[in-house]
């Protein structure tokens, strides 16, 4: 309480002033001029941008010295400054008349001392002005930077867009696995974070200047450049002895070589494997493409975990990983990048659930008590070579290898009988990407892309189930085996010619691809093969694709964007052969206003083939109680859908304000639906193709920095309405209608006080109507955090998470951070789950099911860590 009183008294004794005025040139208003107010020590008191009328207004707090400097700058005008001494008058008017300069400045400085700087397409943010000294990793720092968002899965967004790369001093080390960097590199090494708009990694394509991508670049402190640096962290539980945290950072950042070795070992609930991306595919008709495909998995065991709570609250996991990444310039025109990693998760998850199936003629009830254990390894390596032969030729080679062995033991008490599942899976992946970019002449560029991929998946499942054994009329303790061998092999070449004229940009591309997929499942009951449930599926696809796209500028602001793709697919399987002609189109208008943002209206039409599992003519066991089968003696139909989307995005030259909104409608033609039969013990799914339903989606997001209270805020909502055909225990398809709604409000303060706050309130709502039955569910979550700097060496942070589910749950965590002056050591005490919540219950809706699940929570513990930085 005494600290709270201190906060308020400090606030009350500072004097508040309102500085207002207009900025003009020859009696014309000057918009977007930056106005900065400094005190006598040249510390920033506040800043603003002039509006369309040239007006600005800044609220400042002054304690003792009342002498201030007001500085005004704007692109194309000479900078002006005035020095004022404040009096008792609380409202001060100060206007400016700017003088044009003949030479345009290359950069606009928004804050002196480089707090925020805009230089063309780069926004540089000094991290020390936006952090509170409790941040442990780069991700912790990025969460506090205005204009940057970090999703729950670690995905980073800048100005509302997912980033393409996370760079270190201008170079890429981790490519799509940048979470290994953001979640593990020490946040204290950062000096600044740069948002790179219009990012393009290919130097020849960059000359066309059409990229809409965004990247983030990490600038390190100058004293860490050109030397070895890092840290070692050791931690152990002091109340609960079975808690630990060890980590290691080693780095060398030079102009010609950048190297990072990151390692971590903990049992706090975080997953090492979740930091590694899956296969990555991207298609942009005006940029480089990337194709990576995966073999089809068959059998699935659900862990029973729930994503409502954070991993540190409900995931029982031991995690270890080690990664080594480097980027070196062998020559000025030749660079090598490599990243290798090993990740291991050993998870034990218990849960208890009851499910109600809303089916006719009567609902079906089941119960499930699980004891689930998982050993998940991910081993991989990537090598990338880049060579700039000359101003017209650029080469890139990328080789990727992945290995993912898994061991699963799942003991389930289903209804009243015990079921045991043991799975041994392995997944080998190899991908090769070769690019050659050639600048023909002028604004004509030829991009050639050769790719190869091989994905091999094996599954060895052993099940002892009295229900399955009764189904197959064998002894109740008989062993059932399912052996899966699926492979996918493909190779392709693609060439595209990109041409840019005065008002027109045109691309035409041709792709040739050949793929072979083999799926084989042996099903054994008491070591005897059961031919009715053993399946084999081999097929080939030879595809010729033609892309054609055009962008045309009607005016500087209004542009046409039209893209059309034809796929000529020769499909051959054991049961049929057919040539498919598939058509995809994306056409629309972009209106780009410098004042109000970008408006887009697009219509898309899409034709695709169903997943190859639709060709399975026999039932396949996909879980301990689920069977699935495809169509019988039929060729694959073409799936169709079309959509129309209206969107708007605005992001100013700074990070102070951005907004994104979209409204879309999708009409599905023929879709892949399931004819489901649910019994007391099993679920049978048969593939069917019927006319689809409709879906609507509305999204709105506002990021705004409130200068008056120095707080970055976010308002977001996402609304999804869908209607789809469903056939469950009936002879006809019925329509299921669902509405999923999400509302988010969050804020982060940057007060020049000993204290700062963070808060987030999230509410998820779901509504379902099916068979004249209506169901609804509401989940609300609130997070509030406060950190208080007692002195230069000691910081206290409190975080409270409250969940309103079937019941109310509250988690209180505390952190005590001690960093002695001029010491390489720092100390941290983590107090987790102080209220000692030990179990939670949650009800969820999913189509025609209502599930109530109980999951144990991580008990209260205290963890002491010591970090040594060198």
Tab-separated table of C-alpha atoms in Angstrom, residues 18-296:
chain	number	residue	atom	x	y	z
A	18	UNK	CA	-0.424	21.655	-22.251
A	19	UNK	CA	1.696	22.870	-25.174
A	20	UNK	CA	-0.327	23.670	-28.307
A	21	UNK	CA	0.188	25.433	-31.605
A	22	UNK	CA	0.107	25.260	-35.376
A	23	UNK	CA	2.795	24.629	-37.973
A	24	UNK	CA	2.548	26.416	-41.316
A	25	UNK	CA	4.467	27.317	-44.443
A	26	UNK	CA	3.315	30.393	-46.394
A	27	UNK	CA	-0.030	30.247	-44.557
A	28	UNK	CA	-0.478	26.586	-45.561
A	29	UNK	CA	-0.822	23.926	-42.896
A	30	UNK	CA	2.073	21.468	-42.607
A	31	UNK	CA	0.910	17.923	-41.830
A	32	UNK	CA	2.958	15.160	-40.144
A	33	UNK	CA	5.617	17.483	-38.784
A	34	UNK	CA	7.270	16.015	-35.692
A	35	UNK	CA	7.217	18.161	-32.561
A	36	UNK	CA	9.529	17.196	-29.695
A	37	UNK	CA	9.773	18.810	-26.263
A	38	UNK	CA	12.992	18.442	-24.249
A	39	UNK	CA	13.842	19.487	-20.710
A	40	UNK	CA	17.053	21.246	-19.637
A	41	UNK	CA	18.879	17.893	-19.594
A	42	UNK	CA	17.724	17.150	-23.173
A	43	UNK	CA	15.459	14.345	-21.987
A	44	UNK	CA	12.287	13.874	-24.008
A	45	UNK	CA	9.162	15.133	-22.221
A	46	UNK	CA	6.731	14.410	-25.039
A	47	UNK	CA	6.180	14.449	-28.776
A	48	UNK	CA	3.402	14.703	-31.354
A	49	UNK	CA	2.739	14.964	-35.090
A	50	UNK	CA	0.837	17.829	-36.633
A	51	UNK	CA	-2.571	16.917	-38.043
A	52	UNK	CA	-4.151	17.913	-41.366
A	53	UNK	CA	-4.705	21.443	-40.020
A	54	UNK	CA	-1.100	21.723	-38.882
A	55	UNK	CA	-2.118	21.600	-35.220
A	56	UNK	CA	-0.352	19.784	-32.420
A	57	UNK	CA	-0.949	19.299	-28.687
A	58	UNK	CA	1.445	17.800	-26.155
A	59	UNK	CA	0.862	17.201	-22.445
A	60	UNK	CA	4.040	17.268	-20.347
A	61	UNK	CA	4.939	16.943	-16.660
A	62	UNK	CA	7.643	19.202	-15.182
A	63	UNK	CA	9.003	18.839	-11.636
A	64	UNK	CA	11.621	21.563	-10.983
A	65	UNK	CA	13.478	23.209	-13.888
A	66	UNK	CA	10.840	24.821	-16.100
A	67	UNK	CA	13.069	25.583	-19.095
A	68	UNK	CA	12.045	23.542	-22.154
A	69	UNK	CA	13.077	23.279	-25.810
A	70	UNK	CA	10.493	22.737	-28.552
A	71	UNK	CA	11.946	21.258	-31.747
A	72	UNK	CA	10.008	20.949	-35.025
A	73	UNK	CA	11.172	19.035	-38.101
A	74	UNK	CA	9.497	17.835	-41.254
A	75	UNK	CA	10.672	16.288	-44.492
A	76	UNK	CA	11.471	19.092	-46.976
A	77	UNK	CA	11.657	21.885	-44.381
A	78	UNK	CA	14.388	23.377	-42.248
A	79	UNK	CA	14.373	22.356	-38.613
A	80	UNK	CA	13.285	24.961	-36.036
A	81	UNK	CA	13.762	25.221	-32.280
A	82	UNK	CA	12.599	27.589	-29.544
A	83	UNK	CA	13.521	27.723	-25.853
A	84	UNK	CA	10.794	28.642	-23.374
A	85	UNK	CA	10.644	29.134	-19.627
A	86	UNK	CA	7.336	27.935	-18.256
A	87	UNK	CA	5.338	30.068	-15.846
A	88	UNK	CA	2.259	29.353	-13.771
A	89	UNK	CA	0.201	29.437	-16.964
A	90	UNK	CA	-0.721	25.806	-17.639
A	91	UNK	CA	-1.672	26.218	-21.310
A	92	UNK	CA	1.137	27.433	-23.566
A	93	UNK	CA	0.675	28.346	-27.228
A	94	UNK	CA	3.662	28.171	-29.573
A	95	UNK	CA	3.285	28.174	-33.366
A	96	UNK	CA	5.927	27.765	-36.057
A	97	UNK	CA	6.475	29.005	-39.601
A	98	UNK	CA	8.666	26.515	-41.473
A	99	UNK	CA	10.948	27.388	-44.369
A	100	UNK	CA	11.341	25.016	-47.301
A	101	UNK	CA	14.799	23.673	-48.044
A	102	UNK	CA	16.085	22.796	-51.483
A	103	UNK	CA	17.605	19.455	-50.463
A	104	UNK	CA	15.277	16.812	-49.064
A	105	UNK	CA	16.529	15.135	-45.919
A	106	UNK	CA	17.204	11.415	-46.101
A	107	UNK	CA	15.694	10.682	-42.742
A	108	UNK	CA	13.149	12.071	-40.305
A	109	UNK	CA	14.133	11.928	-36.661
A	110	UNK	CA	11.053	11.555	-34.505
A	111	UNK	CA	12.775	11.500	-31.157
A	112	UNK	CA	16.121	12.949	-30.217
A	113	UNK	CA	18.670	10.600	-28.698
A	114	UNK	CA	17.327	8.125	-31.263
A	115	UNK	CA	14.368	6.925	-29.204
A	116	UNK	CA	12.424	6.346	-32.412
A	117	UNK	CA	13.836	7.071	-35.859
A	118	UNK	CA	12.306	6.713	-39.299
A	119	UNK	CA	14.674	6.344	-42.221
A	120	UNK	CA	12.891	5.552	-45.485
A	121	UNK	CA	11.466	2.012	-44.980
A	122	UNK	CA	13.203	1.430	-41.635
A	123	UNK	CA	11.838	2.276	-38.192
A	124	UNK	CA	14.469	2.057	-35.447
A	125	UNK	CA	13.341	1.779	-31.829
A	126	UNK	CA	15.802	2.071	-28.960
A	127	UNK	CA	14.917	-0.748	-26.586
A	128	UNK	CA	16.021	0.973	-23.369
A	129	UNK	CA	13.101	3.390	-23.602
A	130	UNK	CA	10.504	0.617	-23.813
A	131	UNK	CA	11.793	-2.085	-21.465
A	132	UNK	CA	11.601	-2.402	-17.689
A	133	UNK	CA	14.737	-4.493	-17.007
A	134	UNK	CA	12.768	-7.665	-16.186
A	135	UNK	CA	12.965	-9.026	-19.742
A	136	UNK	CA	14.885	-12.284	-20.052
A	137	UNK	CA	14.748	-12.988	-23.800
A	138	UNK	CA	14.423	-11.185	-27.118
A	139	UNK	CA	10.769	-12.244	-27.195
A	140	UNK	CA	10.178	-10.508	-23.863
A	141	UNK	CA	11.659	-7.316	-25.310
A	142	UNK	CA	9.647	-7.518	-28.536
A	143	UNK	CA	6.412	-7.884	-26.559
A	144	UNK	CA	6.999	-4.405	-25.137
A	145	UNK	CA	7.899	-2.653	-28.392
A	146	UNK	CA	4.994	-0.580	-29.790
A	147	UNK	CA	4.015	-1.779	-33.253
A	148	UNK	CA	5.280	-5.333	-32.652
A	149	UNK	CA	3.078	-8.217	-31.512
A	150	UNK	CA	4.076	-11.686	-30.358
A	151	UNK	CA	1.359	-14.318	-30.727
A	152	UNK	CA	0.910	-17.086	-28.154
A	153	UNK	CA	2.737	-19.559	-30.425
A	154	UNK	CA	5.710	-17.178	-30.764
A	155	UNK	CA	4.836	-15.821	-34.213
A	156	UNK	CA	6.020	-12.213	-34.514
A	157	UNK	CA	4.030	-9.494	-36.256
A	158	UNK	CA	5.148	-5.972	-37.139
A	159	UNK	CA	2.647	-3.303	-38.148
A	160	UNK	CA	-0.023	-6.011	-38.172
A	161	UNK	CA	1.810	-8.342	-40.589
A	162	UNK	CA	3.664	-11.603	-39.808
A	163	UNK	CA	7.371	-11.022	-40.250
A	164	UNK	CA	9.275	-12.860	-42.960
A	165	UNK	CA	12.595	-13.007	-41.116
A	166	UNK	CA	14.197	-12.095	-37.796
A	167	UNK	CA	17.649	-10.726	-38.593
A	168	UNK	CA	20.697	-10.091	-36.425
A	169	UNK	CA	22.722	-7.048	-37.455
A	170	UNK	CA	21.215	-7.263	-40.935
A	171	UNK	CA	21.871	-10.958	-41.543
A	172	UNK	CA	19.578	-13.985	-41.370
A	173	UNK	CA	20.637	-16.888	-39.154
A	174	UNK	CA	17.515	-18.975	-38.481
A	175	UNK	CA	15.184	-18.414	-41.464
A	176	UNK	CA	11.720	-19.812	-40.579
A	177	UNK	CA	12.961	-21.183	-37.239
A	178	UNK	CA	13.415	-17.691	-35.805
A	179	UNK	CA	11.586	-18.712	-32.597
A	180	UNK	CA	14.812	-20.462	-31.571
A	181	UNK	CA	16.366	-16.992	-31.589
A	182	UNK	CA	13.536	-14.912	-30.131
A	183	UNK	CA	12.760	-17.296	-27.265
A	184	UNK	CA	16.347	-17.917	-26.146
A	185	UNK	CA	18.739	-15.057	-26.929
A	186	UNK	CA	19.312	-12.817	-23.908
A	187	UNK	CA	17.207	-9.658	-24.218
A	188	UNK	CA	19.896	-7.605	-22.474
A	189	UNK	CA	22.166	-7.748	-25.544
A	190	UNK	CA	19.790	-5.594	-27.610
A	191	UNK	CA	20.395	-1.929	-28.289
A	192	UNK	CA	17.619	-1.367	-30.839
A	193	UNK	CA	14.922	-3.129	-32.823
A	194	UNK	CA	14.332	-2.215	-36.456
A	195	UNK	CA	11.107	-2.768	-38.388
A	196	UNK	CA	11.985	-3.224	-42.071
A	197	UNK	CA	9.083	-2.445	-44.385
A	198	UNK	CA	9.030	-3.484	-48.062
A	199	UNK	CA	11.537	-6.201	-47.174
A	200	UNK	CA	13.068	-8.247	-49.978
A	201	UNK	CA	15.968	-10.638	-49.445
A	202	UNK	CA	16.663	-11.068	-53.164
A	203	UNK	CA	18.758	-8.055	-54.320
A	204	UNK	CA	17.570	-8.254	-57.940
A	205	UNK	CA	13.875	-8.569	-57.076
A	206	UNK	CA	14.366	-5.711	-54.626
A	207	UNK	CA	15.084	-3.427	-57.576
A	208	UNK	CA	11.491	-3.918	-58.725
A	209	UNK	CA	10.368	-2.498	-55.388
A	210	UNK	CA	7.060	-4.343	-55.127
A	211	UNK	CA	7.507	-6.263	-51.865
A	212	UNK	CA	4.866	-5.908	-49.161
A	213	UNK	CA	6.789	-8.101	-46.718
A	214	UNK	CA	8.077	-6.965	-43.346
A	215	UNK	CA	11.065	-8.132	-41.295
A	216	UNK	CA	12.608	-7.297	-37.937
A	217	UNK	CA	16.311	-6.615	-37.424
A	218	UNK	CA	18.000	-6.865	-34.029
A	219	UNK	CA	20.739	-4.320	-33.320
A	220	UNK	CA	23.137	-5.368	-30.577
A	221	UNK	CA	24.963	-3.149	-28.124
A	222	UNK	CA	28.194	-1.830	-29.601
A	223	UNK	CA	30.359	-3.280	-26.839
A	224	UNK	CA	29.206	-6.795	-27.849
A	225	UNK	CA	30.257	-6.505	-31.484
A	226	UNK	CA	33.460	-8.162	-32.709
A	227	UNK	CA	33.977	-10.099	-29.462
A	228	UNK	CA	32.760	-13.350	-27.959
A	229	UNK	CA	29.832	-12.750	-25.624
A	230	UNK	CA	27.119	-14.742	-23.896
A	231	UNK	CA	25.717	-15.906	-20.606
A	232	UNK	CA	25.296	-18.985	-18.465
A	233	UNK	CA	22.188	-19.497	-16.325
A	234	UNK	CA	21.852	-22.040	-13.524
A	235	UNK	CA	18.617	-22.458	-11.604
A	236	UNK	CA	16.982	-24.873	-9.191
A	237	UNK	CA	13.864	-25.102	-7.073
A	238	UNK	CA	14.220	-23.867	-3.507
A	239	UNK	CA	10.765	-24.962	-2.313
A	240	UNK	CA	9.951	-27.679	-4.830
A	241	UNK	CA	13.192	-29.551	-5.450
A	242	UNK	CA	12.146	-30.994	-8.815
A	243	UNK	CA	12.331	-27.643	-10.639
A	244	UNK	CA	15.311	-26.519	-12.678
A	245	UNK	CA	16.383	-24.090	-15.358
A	246	UNK	CA	19.727	-24.096	-17.166
A	247	UNK	CA	20.604	-22.153	-20.303
A	248	UNK	CA	23.606	-21.079	-22.342
A	249	UNK	CA	24.176	-18.298	-24.888
A	250	UNK	CA	27.427	-17.968	-26.836
A	251	UNK	CA	27.734	-15.479	-29.676
A	252	UNK	CA	30.151	-13.765	-32.010
A	253	UNK	CA	28.842	-10.932	-34.191
A	254	UNK	CA	31.236	-9.508	-36.739
A	255	UNK	CA	30.802	-8.003	-40.163
A	256	UNK	CA	32.003	-11.154	-41.938
A	257	UNK	CA	30.685	-13.790	-39.555
A	258	UNK	CA	27.787	-14.074	-37.149
A	259	UNK	CA	27.526	-17.106	-34.870
A	260	UNK	CA	25.103	-18.047	-32.109
A	261	UNK	CA	24.958	-21.161	-29.943
A	262	UNK	CA	21.804	-21.316	-27.813
A	263	UNK	CA	20.886	-24.079	-25.359
A	264	UNK	CA	18.235	-24.558	-22.690
A	265	UNK	CA	17.117	-27.238	-20.236
A	266	UNK	CA	14.030	-26.732	-18.070
A	267	UNK	CA	10.864	-28.332	-16.729
A	268	UNK	CA	8.732	-25.198	-16.459
A	269	UNK	CA	6.239	-26.388	-19.099
A	270	UNK	CA	7.684	-24.811	-22.233
A	271	UNK	CA	8.146	-27.144	-25.200
A	272	UNK	CA	11.440	-27.261	-27.058
A	273	UNK	CA	9.885	-28.817	-30.177
A	274	UNK	CA	7.299	-26.025	-30.531
A	275	UNK	CA	10.109	-23.589	-31.362
A	276	UNK	CA	10.865	-25.452	-34.601
A	277	UNK	CA	8.699	-24.826	-37.635
A	278	UNK	CA	7.105	-27.540	-39.718
A	279	UNK	CA	7.587	-27.768	-43.459
A	280	UNK	CA	7.253	-24.329	-44.992
A	281	UNK	CA	5.503	-23.451	-48.221
A	282	UNK	CA	4.895	-20.032	-49.730
A	283	UNK	CA	3.460	-18.817	-53.001
A	284	UNK	CA	3.725	-15.223	-54.183
A	285	UNK	CA	3.315	-14.717	-57.876
A	286	UNK	CA	5.660	-11.695	-57.877
A	287	UNK	CA	8.358	-13.136	-55.594
A	288	UNK	CA	10.232	-16.378	-54.943
A	289	UNK	CA	8.098	-19.458	-54.276
A	290	UNK	CA	8.869	-22.324	-51.921
A	291	UNK	CA	7.271	-25.780	-51.954
A	292	UNK	CA	7.635	-28.277	-49.102
A	293	UNK	CA	5.202	-31.196	-48.761
A	294	UNK	CA	4.535	-33.764	-46.054
A	295	UNK	CA	3.509	-37.415	-46.114
A	296	UNK	CA	0.107	-38.163	-44.633
